[in-house]
Amino acid sequence: MNKTIEKAQKKLDLISMNDEDYRMYEMREMAHYDEITLKHTATQKGIKIGRKEGIEKGIISVAHNMKKANIPIKDISKFTKLSIEKIEKL
């Protein structure tokens, strides 16, 4: 069926609904949009967490390489903002 006709049919169906059916339709639509919003929010949170973890791993890798290059631990801590204890464990 043609997309325009499908759209028109949906609108006709909506305006033909009784009050109870229309309320049920609205509830389903709201639930659907809530689910989309929830998934989007979860995705964004996952991306944010992933970036943070990636940055932390990068900093640890740099600190590890600096330590292997015999750069003083105080300097490594100063540049990476990692604690001296954490750097000593690398």
PDB file of C-alpha atoms in Angstrom:
ATOM      1  CA  MET A   1       0.000   0.000   0.000  1.00  0.00           C
ATOM      2  CA  ASN A   2       1.117   3.544  -0.766  1.00  0.00           C
ATOM      3  CA  LYS A   3       2.772   5.379   2.185  1.00  0.00           C
ATOM      4  CA  THR A   4       0.449   8.367   1.837  1.00  0.00           C
ATOM      5  CA  ILE A   5      -2.599   6.138   1.916  1.00  0.00           C
ATOM      6  CA  GLU A   6      -1.227   4.285   4.957  1.00  0.00           C
ATOM      7  CA  LYS A   7      -0.716   7.598   6.763  1.00  0.00           C
ATOM      8  CA  ALA A   8      -4.219   8.745   5.902  1.00  0.00           C
ATOM      9  CA  GLN A   9      -5.652   5.408   7.056  1.00  0.00           C
ATOM     10  CA  LYS A  10      -3.845   5.712  10.413  1.00  0.00           C
ATOM     11  CA  LYS A  11      -5.220   9.219  10.916  1.00  0.00           C
ATOM     12  CA  LEU A  12      -8.708   8.064  10.002  1.00  0.00           C
ATOM     13  CA  ASP A  13      -8.388   5.174  12.455  1.00  0.00           C
ATOM     14  CA  LEU A  14      -7.303   7.596  15.191  1.00  0.00           C
ATOM     15  CA  ILE A  15     -10.151  10.033  14.730  1.00  0.00           C
ATOM     16  CA  SER A  16     -12.599   7.132  14.515  1.00  0.00           C
ATOM     17  CA  MET A  17     -11.609   5.732  17.925  1.00  0.00           C
ATOM     18  CA  ASN A  18     -13.878   6.015  20.921  1.00  0.00           C
ATOM     19  CA  ASP A  19     -12.479   7.725  24.021  1.00  0.00           C
ATOM     20  CA  GLU A  20     -11.381   4.512  25.736  1.00  0.00           C
ATOM     21  CA  ASP A  21      -9.591   3.168  22.654  1.00  0.00           C
ATOM     22  CA  TYR A  22      -7.910   6.527  22.121  1.00  0.00           C
ATOM     23  CA  ARG A  23      -6.668   6.603  25.741  1.00  0.00           C
ATOM     24  CA  MET A  24      -5.259   3.097  25.287  1.00  0.00           C
ATOM     25  CA  TYR A  25      -3.582   4.190  22.054  1.00  0.00           C
ATOM     26  CA  GLU A  26      -2.033   7.201  23.802  1.00  0.00           C
ATOM     27  CA  MET A  27      -0.784   5.001  26.640  1.00  0.00           C
ATOM     28  CA  ARG A  28       0.876   2.622  24.167  1.00  0.00           C
ATOM     29  CA  GLU A  29       2.463   5.554  22.346  1.00  0.00           C
ATOM     30  CA  MET A  30       3.762   7.056  25.598  1.00  0.00           C
ATOM     31  CA  ALA A  31       5.172   3.683  26.663  1.00  0.00           C
ATOM     32  CA  HIS A  32       6.838   3.339  23.268  1.00  0.00           C
ATOM     33  CA  TYR A  33       8.443   6.793  23.501  1.00  0.00           C
ATOM     34  CA  ASP A  34       9.458   6.148  27.108  1.00  0.00           C
ATOM     35  CA  GLU A  35      11.238   2.987  25.960  1.00  0.00           C
ATOM     36  CA  ILE A  36      13.026   4.885  23.188  1.00  0.00           C
ATOM     37  CA  THR A  37      14.087   7.586  25.656  1.00  0.00           C
ATOM     38  CA  LEU A  38      15.287   4.982  28.149  1.00  0.00           C
ATOM     39  CA  LYS A  39      17.361   3.203  25.498  1.00  0.00           C
ATOM     40  CA  HIS A  40      18.843   6.496  24.303  1.00  0.00           C
ATOM     41  CA  THR A  41      19.713   7.541  27.857  1.00  0.00           C
ATOM     42  CA  ALA A  42      21.297   4.149  28.585  1.00  0.00           C
ATOM     43  CA  THR A  43      23.286   4.335  25.353  1.00  0.00           C
ATOM     44  CA  GLN A  44      24.565   7.821  26.168  1.00  0.00           C
ATOM     45  CA  LYS A  45      25.496   6.718  29.689  1.00  0.00           C
ATOM     46  CA  GLY A  46      27.349   3.708  28.271  1.00  0.00           C
ATOM     47  CA  ILE A  47      29.251   5.913  25.847  1.00  0.00           C
ATOM     48  CA  LYS A  48      30.185   8.301  28.653  1.00  0.00           C
ATOM     49  CA  ILE A  49      31.381   5.444  30.879  1.00  0.00           C
ATOM     50  CA  GLY A  50      33.317   3.918  27.985  1.00  0.00           C
ATOM     51  CA  ARG A  51      35.070   7.198  27.243  1.00  0.00           C
ATOM     52  CA  LYS A  52      35.967   7.668  30.896  1.00  0.00           C
ATOM     53  CA  GLU A  53      37.363   4.132  31.143  1.00  0.00           C
ATOM     54  CA  GLY A  54      39.295   4.620  27.912  1.00  0.00           C
ATOM     55  CA  ILE A  55      40.824   7.852  29.165  1.00  0.00           C
ATOM     56  CA  GLU A  56      41.769   6.211  32.474  1.00  0.00           C
ATOM     57  CA  LYS A  57      43.400   3.280  30.666  1.00  0.00           C
ATOM     58  CA  GLY A  58      45.293   5.723  28.454  1.00  0.00           C
ATOM     59  CA  ILE A  59      46.588   7.655  31.457  1.00  0.00           C
ATOM     60  CA  ILE A  60      47.678   4.440  33.168  1.00  0.00           C
ATOM     61  CA  SER A  61      49.442   3.324  29.989  1.00  0.00           C
ATOM     62  CA  VAL A  62      51.287   6.641  29.737  1.00  0.00           C
ATOM     63  CA  ALA A  63      52.262   6.470  33.416  1.00  0.00           C
ATOM     64  CA  HIS A  64      53.505   2.912  32.942  1.00  0.00           C
ATOM     65  CA  ASN A  65      55.649   3.965  29.979  1.00  0.00           C
ATOM     66  CA  MET A  66      56.978   6.978  31.880  1.00  0.00           C
ATOM     67  CA  LYS A  67      57.936   4.711  34.778  1.00  0.00           C
ATOM     68  CA  LYS A  68      59.718   2.329  32.385  1.00  0.00           C
ATOM     69  CA  ALA A  69      61.602   5.361  31.037  1.00  0.00           C
ATOM     70  CA  ASN A  70      62.803   6.044  34.605  1.00  0.00           C
ATOM     71  CA  ILE A  71      60.950   9.326  34.951  1.00  0.00           C
ATOM     72  CA  PRO A  72      60.627  10.191  38.650  1.00  0.00           C
ATOM     73  CA  ILE A  73      57.377   8.980  40.184  1.00  0.00           C
ATOM     74  CA  LYS A  74      56.648  12.467  41.569  1.00  0.00           C
ATOM     75  CA  ASP A  75      56.772  13.867  38.040  1.00  0.00           C
ATOM     76  CA  ILE A  76      54.587  11.069  36.685  1.00  0.00           C
ATOM     77  CA  SER A  77      52.054  11.802  39.413  1.00  0.00           C
ATOM     78  CA  LYS A  78      52.189  15.522  38.660  1.00  0.00           C
ATOM     79  CA  PHE A  79      51.491  15.048  34.944  1.00  0.00           C
ATOM     80  CA  THR A  80      48.991  12.183  35.119  1.00  0.00           C
ATOM     81  CA  LYS A  81      47.217  13.132  38.370  1.00  0.00           C
ATOM     82  CA  LEU A  82      47.608   9.500  39.488  1.00  0.00           C
ATOM     83  CA  SER A  83      48.536   8.822  43.091  1.00  0.00           C
ATOM     84  CA  ILE A  84      52.106   7.862  43.872  1.00  0.00           C
ATOM     85  CA  GLU A  85      50.809   4.590  45.335  1.00  0.00           C
ATOM     86  CA  LYS A  86      49.031   3.708  42.112  1.00  0.00           C
ATOM     87  CA  ILE A  87      52.103   4.521  40.026  1.00  0.00           C
ATOM     88  CA  GLU A  88      54.321   2.400  42.279  1.00  0.00           C
ATOM     89  CA  LYS A  89      52.011  -0.585  41.635  1.00  0.00           C
ATOM     90  CA  LEU A  90      52.466  -0.331  37.865  1.00  0.00           C
TER      91      LEU A  90
END
